[in-house]
PDB file of C-alpha atoms in Angstrom:
ATOM      1  CA  TRP A 193     -22.229 -92.596 173.588  1.00  0.00           C
ATOM      2  CA  GLU A 194     -24.650 -93.594 170.856  1.00  0.00           C
ATOM      3  CA  GLY A 195     -23.351 -90.757 168.702  1.00  0.00           C
ATOM      4  CA  LEU A 196     -19.763 -91.946 169.169  1.00  0.00           C
ATOM      5  CA  VAL A 197     -20.671 -95.519 168.264  1.00  0.00           C
ATOM      6  CA  LYS A 198     -22.559 -94.338 165.203  1.00  0.00           C
ATOM      7  CA  MET A 199     -19.348 -92.644 163.995  1.00  0.00           C
ATOM      8  CA  LEU A 200     -17.251 -95.818 164.171  1.00  0.00           C
ATOM      9  CA  PRO A 201     -17.877 -97.193 160.637  1.00  0.00           C
ATOM     10  CA  GLU A 202     -16.428 -94.033 159.075  1.00  0.00           C
ATOM     11  CA  ALA A 203     -14.180 -92.581 161.796  1.00  0.00           C
ATOM     12  CA  GLU A 204     -10.612 -93.285 162.756  1.00  0.00           C
ATOM     13  CA  PRO A 205     -10.274 -96.435 164.889  1.00  0.00           C
ATOM     14  CA  SER A 206      -8.905 -94.308 167.735  1.00  0.00           C
ATOM     15  CA  LEU A 207     -11.276 -91.601 168.956  1.00  0.00           C
ATOM     16  CA  GLY A 208     -11.079 -88.951 171.651  1.00  0.00           C
ATOM     17  CA  LEU A 209     -13.800 -87.579 173.919  1.00  0.00           C
ATOM     18  CA  PHE A 210     -12.125 -84.308 174.876  1.00  0.00           C
ATOM     19  CA  SER A 211     -13.732 -81.108 176.132  1.00  0.00           C
ATOM     20  CA  ALA A 212     -12.726 -78.057 178.124  1.00  0.00           C
ATOM     21  CA  GLU A 213     -16.457 -77.711 178.871  1.00  0.00           C
ATOM     22  CA  GLY A 214     -17.210 -81.189 180.153  1.00  0.00           C
ATOM     23  CA  GLY A 215     -20.488 -79.951 181.569  1.00  0.00           C
ATOM     24  CA  ALA A 216     -21.841 -80.021 178.012  1.00  0.00           C
ATOM     25  CA  PHE A 217     -21.270 -83.773 177.994  1.00  0.00           C
ATOM     26  CA  LEU A 218     -22.462 -84.426 181.546  1.00  0.00           C
ATOM     27  CA  GLY A 219     -25.578 -82.343 180.910  1.00  0.00           C
ATOM     28  CA  GLY A 220     -26.221 -83.710 177.421  1.00  0.00           C
ATOM     29  CA  HIS A 221     -28.590 -86.389 176.151  1.00  0.00           C
ATOM     30  CA  GLY A 222     -26.114 -89.205 176.745  1.00  0.00           C
ATOM     31  CA  MET A 223     -26.093 -88.483 180.485  1.00  0.00           C
ATOM     32  CA  SER A 224     -29.817 -87.849 180.847  1.00  0.00           C
ATOM     33  CA  GLU A 225     -31.743 -89.882 183.408  1.00  0.00           C
ATOM     34  CA  ASP A 226     -32.884 -92.380 180.779  1.00  0.00           C
ATOM     35  CA  ALA A 227     -29.515 -92.809 179.072  1.00  0.00           C
ATOM     36  CA  ARG A 228     -26.779 -92.306 181.686  1.00  0.00           C
ATOM     37  CA  ILE A 229     -26.482 -95.944 182.796  1.00  0.00           C
ATOM     38  CA  ARG A 230     -26.293 -97.060 179.161  1.00  0.00           C
ATOM     39  CA  THR A 231     -23.657 -94.405 178.461  1.00  0.00           C
ATOM     40  CA  ALA A 232     -21.674 -95.348 181.571  1.00  0.00           C
ATOM     41  CA  ALA A 233     -21.764 -99.026 180.588  1.00  0.00           C
ATOM     42  CA  GLY A 234     -20.588 -98.237 177.064  1.00  0.00           C
ATOM     43  CA  LEU A 235     -17.704 -96.058 178.246  1.00  0.00           C
ATOM     44  CA  SER A 236     -16.709 -98.723 180.769  1.00  0.00           C
ATOM     45  CA  GLU A 237     -16.566-101.371 178.046  1.00  0.00           C
ATOM     46  CA  ALA A 238     -14.410 -99.043 175.935  1.00  0.00           C
ATOM     47  CA  TRP A 239     -12.014 -98.658 178.891  1.00  0.00           C
ATOM     48  CA  ASP A 240     -11.883-102.433 179.259  1.00  0.00           C
ATOM     49  CA  GLY A 241     -10.959-102.812 175.577  1.00  0.00           C
ATOM     50  CA  THR A 242     -13.848-105.129 174.717  1.00  0.00           C
ATOM     51  CA  PRO A 243     -15.494-104.980 171.257  1.00  0.00           C
ATOM     52  CA  ILE A 244     -18.005-102.153 171.013  1.00  0.00           C
ATOM     53  CA  LYS A 245     -21.540-103.283 170.173  1.00  0.00           C
ATOM     54  CA  ARG A 246     -24.458-101.399 168.689  1.00  0.00           C
ATOM     55  CA  VAL A 247     -27.889-103.022 168.660  1.00  0.00           C
ATOM     56  CA  ARG A 248     -30.789-101.016 167.239  1.00  0.00           C
ATOM     57  CA  GLY A 249     -34.211-102.156 166.121  1.00  0.00           C
ATOM     58  CA  GLY A 250     -34.033-100.329 162.808  1.00  0.00           C
ATOM     59  CA  ASP A 251     -30.316-100.671 162.081  1.00  0.00           C
ATOM     60  CA  GLY A 252     -29.660-104.230 163.207  1.00  0.00           C
ATOM     61  CA  THR A 253     -26.551-105.274 165.104  1.00  0.00           C
ATOM     62  CA  ALA A 254     -22.952-104.155 164.597  1.00  0.00           C
ATOM     63  CA  VAL A 255     -19.830-105.199 166.493  1.00  0.00           C
ATOM     64  CA  TYR A 256     -16.659-103.118 166.191  1.00  0.00           C
ATOM     65  CA  HIS A 257     -13.357-104.766 167.088  1.00  0.00           C
ATOM     66  CA  GLY A 258     -10.012-103.059 167.587  1.00  0.00           C
ATOM     67  CA  ARG A 259     -11.309 -99.607 168.495  1.00  0.00           C
ATOM     68  CA  ARG A 260      -9.914 -97.328 171.198  1.00  0.00           C
ATOM     69  CA  LEU A 261     -11.393 -94.345 172.993  1.00  0.00           C
ATOM     70  CA  SER A 262      -9.621 -91.765 175.140  1.00  0.00           C
ATOM     71  CA  ALA A 263     -11.482 -89.294 177.354  1.00  0.00           C
ATOM     72  CA  HIS A 264     -10.419 -86.052 179.016  1.00  0.00           C
ATOM     73  CA  LEU A 265     -13.109 -83.793 180.457  1.00  0.00           C
ATOM     74  CA  LEU A 266     -12.704 -80.547 182.393  1.00  0.00           C
ATOM     75  CA  VAL A 267     -15.634 -79.643 184.630  1.00  0.00           C
ATOM     76  CA  GLN A 268     -16.331 -77.217 187.439  1.00  0.00           C
ATOM     77  CA  PRO A 269     -16.398 -78.718 190.957  1.00  0.00           C
ATOM     78  CA  GLU A 270     -20.146 -78.307 191.484  1.00  0.00           C
ATOM     79  CA  VAL A 271     -20.847 -79.999 188.150  1.00  0.00           C
ATOM     80  CA  ALA A 272     -18.453 -82.827 188.988  1.00  0.00           C
ATOM     81  CA  LYS A 273     -20.250 -83.429 192.286  1.00  0.00           C
ATOM     82  CA  GLU A 274     -23.367 -84.442 190.375  1.00  0.00           C
ATOM     83  CA  LEU A 275     -21.452 -87.224 188.629  1.00  0.00           C
ATOM     84  CA  LEU A 276     -19.379 -88.279 191.622  1.00  0.00           C
ATOM     85  CA  GLY A 277     -22.452 -88.387 193.830  1.00  0.00           C
ATOM     86  CA  ASP A 278     -24.523 -90.567 191.500  1.00  0.00           C
ATOM     87  CA  GLU A 279     -24.707 -93.924 193.298  1.00  0.00           C
ATOM     88  CA  LYS A 280     -25.918 -95.723 190.179  1.00  0.00           C
ATOM     89  CA  ILE A 281     -22.766 -95.068 188.183  1.00  0.00           C
ATOM     90  CA  ALA A 282     -20.211 -93.983 190.784  1.00  0.00           C
ATOM     91  CA  GLY A 283     -21.211 -95.644 194.039  1.00  0.00           C
ATOM     92  CA  ALA A 284     -19.711 -98.784 195.542  1.00  0.00           C
ATOM     93  CA  GLY A 285     -22.598-100.880 194.249  1.00  0.00           C
ATOM     94  CA  GLY A 286     -23.066 -98.926 191.043  1.00  0.00           C
ATOM     95  CA  GLN A 287     -21.826 -99.289 187.492  1.00  0.00           C
ATOM     96  CA  GLY A 288     -18.296 -98.121 188.295  1.00  0.00           C
ATOM     97  CA  LEU A 289     -17.617 -95.624 185.520  1.00  0.00           C
ATOM     98  CA  VAL A 290     -15.898 -93.090 187.783  1.00  0.00           C
ATOM     99  CA  ASN A 291     -13.412 -95.721 188.955  1.00  0.00           C
ATOM    100  CA  ARG A 292     -12.073 -95.887 185.405  1.00  0.00           C
ATOM    101  CA  PHE A 293     -11.182 -92.187 185.334  1.00  0.00           C
ATOM    102  CA  LEU A 294      -8.175 -90.514 186.916  1.00  0.00           C
ATOM    103  CA  ILE A 295      -9.770 -87.562 188.708  1.00  0.00           C
ATOM    104  CA  ALA A 296      -7.796 -84.519 189.792  1.00  0.00           C
ATOM    105  CA  ALA A 297      -9.125 -81.525 191.714  1.00  0.00           C
ATOM    106  CA  PRO A 298      -6.241 -79.083 192.251  1.00  0.00           C
ATOM    107  CA  GLU A 299      -6.663 -76.193 194.637  1.00  0.00           C
ATOM    108  CA  SER A 300      -7.315 -72.821 193.043  1.00  0.00           C
ATOM    109  CA  ASN A 301      -4.286 -70.574 192.569  1.00  0.00           C
ATOM    110  CA  ALA A 302      -6.422 -67.450 192.052  1.00  0.00           C
ATOM    111  CA  GLY A 303      -4.749 -64.445 193.607  1.00  0.00           C
ATOM    112  CA  THR A 304      -1.229 -65.776 193.140  1.00  0.00           C
ATOM    113  CA  ARG A 305      -0.891 -65.678 189.338  1.00  0.00           C
ATOM    114  CA  LEU A 306       1.321 -62.592 189.150  1.00  0.00           C
ATOM    115  CA  TYR A 307       2.868 -61.783 185.809  1.00  0.00           C
ATOM    116  CA  CYS A 308       6.359 -63.063 185.100  1.00  0.00           C
ATOM    117  CA  GLU A 309       8.405 -63.304 181.950  1.00  0.00           C
ATOM    118  CA  PRO A 310       8.321 -66.706 180.191  1.00  0.00           C
ATOM    119  CA  ASP A 311      11.140 -69.023 181.213  1.00  0.00           C
ATOM    120  CA  PRO A 312      13.112 -70.100 178.102  1.00  0.00           C
ATOM    121  CA  ALA A 313      13.984 -73.391 179.789  1.00  0.00           C
ATOM    122  CA  ALA A 314      10.308 -74.155 180.377  1.00  0.00           C
ATOM    123  CA  LYS A 315       9.502 -73.371 176.731  1.00  0.00           C
ATOM    124  CA  ALA A 316      12.221 -75.760 175.604  1.00  0.00           C
ATOM    125  CA  VAL A 317      10.706 -78.541 177.728  1.00  0.00           C
ATOM    126  CA  LEU A 318       7.222 -77.856 176.347  1.00  0.00           C
ATOM    127  CA  ASP A 319       8.524 -77.776 172.767  1.00  0.00           C
ATOM    128  CA  ASP A 320      10.272 -81.115 173.309  1.00  0.00           C
ATOM    129  CA  PHE A 321       7.088 -82.652 174.725  1.00  0.00           C
ATOM    130  CA  ALA A 322       4.997 -81.290 171.838  1.00  0.00           C
ATOM    131  CA  GLY A 323       7.488 -82.725 169.362  1.00  0.00           C
ATOM    132  CA  ARG A 324       7.348 -86.180 170.969  1.00  0.00           C
ATOM    133  CA  ILE A 325       3.543 -86.215 170.971  1.00  0.00           C
ATOM    134  CA  THR A 326       3.401 -85.005 167.358  1.00  0.00           C
ATOM    135  CA  THR A 327       5.753 -87.801 166.307  1.00  0.00           C
ATOM    136  CA  LEU A 328       3.599 -90.412 168.043  1.00  0.00           C
ATOM    137  CA  LEU A 329       0.407 -89.059 166.475  1.00  0.00           C
ATOM    138  CA  ALA A 330       1.994 -89.005 163.014  1.00  0.00           C
ATOM    139  CA  ALA A 331       3.155 -92.620 163.245  1.00  0.00           C
ATOM    140  CA  LEU A 332       1.257 -95.221 161.240  1.00  0.00           C
ATOM    141  CA  LYS A 333      -1.426 -96.925 163.285  1.00  0.00           C
ATOM    142  CA  PRO A 334      -0.869-100.652 163.914  1.00  0.00           C
ATOM    143  CA  LEU A 335      -3.755-102.148 161.968  1.00  0.00           C
ATOM    144  CA  ALA A 336      -4.855-105.757 161.665  1.00  0.00           C
ATOM    145  CA  VAL A 337      -3.797-107.417 158.401  1.00  0.00           C
ATOM    146  CA  GLY A 338      -6.126-106.454 155.573  1.00  0.00           C
ATOM    147  CA  GLN A 339      -8.112-103.997 157.722  1.00  0.00           C
ATOM    148  CA  ARG A 340      -8.327-100.215 157.458  1.00  0.00           C
ATOM    149  CA  ASP A 341     -10.004 -99.514 160.799  1.00  0.00           C
ATOM    150  CA  VAL A 342      -9.191-102.370 163.180  1.00  0.00           C
ATOM    151  CA  LEU A 343      -6.298-101.662 165.527  1.00  0.00           C
ATOM    152  CA  ALA A 344      -3.901-104.469 166.436  1.00  0.00           C
ATOM    153  CA  PRO A 345      -1.347-102.814 168.727  1.00  0.00           C
ATOM    154  CA  ARG A 346       1.703-104.768 169.805  1.00  0.00           C
ATOM    155  CA  ALA A 347       2.091-105.961 173.353  1.00  0.00           C
ATOM    156  CA  LEU A 348       4.206-103.826 175.679  1.00  0.00           C
ATOM    157  CA  PRO A 349       5.191-106.145 178.541  1.00  0.00           C
ATOM    158  CA  LEU A 350       6.633-105.209 181.901  1.00  0.00           C
ATOM    159  CA  SER A 351      10.319-105.914 182.354  1.00  0.00           C
ATOM    160  CA  PRO A 352      11.093-108.540 185.042  1.00  0.00           C
ATOM    161  CA  GLU A 353      12.037-105.776 187.496  1.00  0.00           C
ATOM    162  CA  ALA A 354       8.941-103.707 186.716  1.00  0.00           C
ATOM    163  CA  ARG A 355       6.732-106.794 186.984  1.00  0.00           C
ATOM    164  CA  THR A 356       8.118-107.549 190.446  1.00  0.00           C
ATOM    165  CA  ARG A 357       7.424-103.966 191.538  1.00  0.00           C
ATOM    166  CA  TRP A 358       3.929-104.038 190.016  1.00  0.00           C
ATOM    167  CA  ILE A 359       3.021-107.314 191.746  1.00  0.00           C
ATOM    168  CA  ALA A 360       4.159-105.891 195.087  1.00  0.00           C
ATOM    169  CA  PHE A 361       2.009-102.796 194.496  1.00  0.00           C
ATOM    170  CA  HIS A 362      -0.952-104.947 193.448  1.00  0.00           C
ATOM    171  CA  ASP A 363      -0.733-107.123 196.542  1.00  0.00           C
ATOM    172  CA  ASP A 364      -0.214-104.225 198.966  1.00  0.00           C
ATOM    173  CA  ASN A 365      -3.212-102.512 197.402  1.00  0.00           C
ATOM    174  CA  GLU A 366      -5.344-105.657 197.584  1.00  0.00           C
ATOM    175  CA  ARG A 367      -4.678-106.127 201.292  1.00  0.00           C
ATOM    176  CA  GLU A 368      -6.207-102.717 202.014  1.00  0.00           C
ATOM    177  CA  LEU A 369      -9.480-103.234 200.099  1.00  0.00           C
ATOM    178  CA  GLY A 370     -11.341-105.271 202.698  1.00  0.00           C
ATOM    179  CA  GLU A 371     -13.265-104.215 205.779  1.00  0.00           C
ATOM    180  CA  GLY A 372     -11.012-102.069 207.982  1.00  0.00           C
ATOM    181  CA  GLY A 373      -8.442-101.555 205.224  1.00  0.00           C
ATOM    182  CA  ALA A 374      -7.069 -98.138 204.305  1.00  0.00           C
ATOM    183  CA  PHE A 375      -8.755 -98.260 200.888  1.00  0.00           C
ATOM    184  CA  HIS A 376     -12.061 -99.829 201.898  1.00  0.00           C
ATOM    185  CA  ALA A 377     -13.955 -96.543 201.500  1.00  0.00           C
ATOM    186  CA  ILE A 378     -12.658 -96.173 197.928  1.00  0.00           C
ATOM    187  CA  ALA A 379     -12.482 -99.871 197.110  1.00  0.00           C
ATOM    188  CA  GLY A 380     -13.996 -99.400 193.649  1.00  0.00           C
ATOM    189  CA  PHE A 381     -11.226 -97.085 192.479  1.00  0.00           C
ATOM    190  CA  ALA A 382      -8.487 -98.848 194.465  1.00  0.00           C
ATOM    191  CA  ASN A 383      -9.444-102.101 192.757  1.00  0.00           C
ATOM    192  CA  LYS A 384      -8.567-100.461 189.422  1.00  0.00           C
ATOM    193  CA  ALA A 385      -5.402 -98.748 190.722  1.00  0.00           C
ATOM    194  CA  PRO A 386      -2.934-101.465 189.612  1.00  0.00           C
ATOM    195  CA  GLU A 387      -4.231-101.278 186.046  1.00  0.00           C
ATOM    196  CA  HIS A 388      -4.171 -97.476 186.115  1.00  0.00           C
ATOM    197  CA  ALA A 389      -0.529 -97.662 187.257  1.00  0.00           C
ATOM    198  CA  ALA A 390       0.411-100.048 184.442  1.00  0.00           C
ATOM    199  CA  ARG A 391      -1.311 -97.882 181.832  1.00  0.00           C
ATOM    200  CA  ILE A 392       0.421 -94.726 183.070  1.00  0.00           C
ATOM    201  CA  ALA A 393       3.772 -96.530 183.002  1.00  0.00           C
ATOM    202  CA  ALA A 394       3.101 -97.626 179.421  1.00  0.00           C
ATOM    203  CA  VAL A 395       2.220 -94.090 178.321  1.00  0.00           C
ATOM    204  CA  LEU A 396       5.333 -92.606 179.946  1.00  0.00           C
ATOM    205  CA  THR A 397       7.479 -95.320 178.368  1.00  0.00           C
ATOM    206  CA  LEU A 398       6.182 -94.629 174.857  1.00  0.00           C
ATOM    207  CA  ILE A 399       6.489 -90.867 175.213  1.00  0.00           C
ATOM    208  CA  ASP A 400      10.130 -91.404 176.115  1.00  0.00           C
ATOM    209  CA  ASP A 401      10.698 -94.004 173.373  1.00  0.00           C
ATOM    210  CA  GLY A 402       8.004 -94.835 170.844  1.00  0.00           C
ATOM    211  CA  ASN A 403       9.866 -98.015 169.889  1.00  0.00           C
ATOM    212  CA  ALA A 404      10.344 -99.322 173.432  1.00  0.00           C
ATOM    213  CA  ALA A 405      10.120-103.110 173.697  1.00  0.00           C
ATOM    214  CA  GLU A 406       9.072-103.200 177.351  1.00  0.00           C
ATOM    215  CA  ILE A 407       8.109-101.081 180.346  1.00  0.00           C
ATOM    216  CA  GLY A 408      11.174-100.588 182.482  1.00  0.00           C
ATOM    217  CA  ASP A 409      11.307-100.320 186.240  1.00  0.00           C
ATOM    218  CA  ALA A 410      11.917 -96.560 186.145  1.00  0.00           C
ATOM    219  CA  ALA A 411       8.511 -95.942 184.495  1.00  0.00           C
ATOM    220  CA  ASP A 412       6.728 -97.499 187.459  1.00  0.00           C
ATOM    221  CA  ARG A 413       8.206 -94.942 189.814  1.00  0.00           C
TER     222      ARG A 413
END
């Protein structure tokens, strides 16, 4: 985390923490016993969208506004258990970093991956997706007036129909968080679920139309 923050004065205002070997991150200095709570707190603040702060005795204090960080880490199940089982950063009374990630653990398909010829239709879909993502990445970043590294993205509101659906989801989810509720055992993550849903809907909307003015009801489904 400290290395990422140190990059901010010179780096792009939108950074990515991506690795196909996420164990290198989880086993690195930033997640050591002395630093992991500090790292978890910093990543959580980045998820929340608050200004990123750096306070060091020798370097003074710096506050970075308008920065964004995306994270995508692939780890083996046994390595993931170490993070998921850490009560200080993942437990109900802990820092809550894990609740801010969308975690997937698909079953292994080893033994079923028999060779088959590529499907031209599937390639066309992948090519279309790659083209859409490339267009979004090539677009000019929405910067604050007079700034070269401070993002000022436009608002992407929910349509009236989508807002009604989102509120219903939020309230249904909230009712299950308390003692005896269906989500009580995972209350930390369930508490973040409505925001996760809205963010996913926004991403799907912009992939479909980078100039969309609002999140439609279909995106919420």
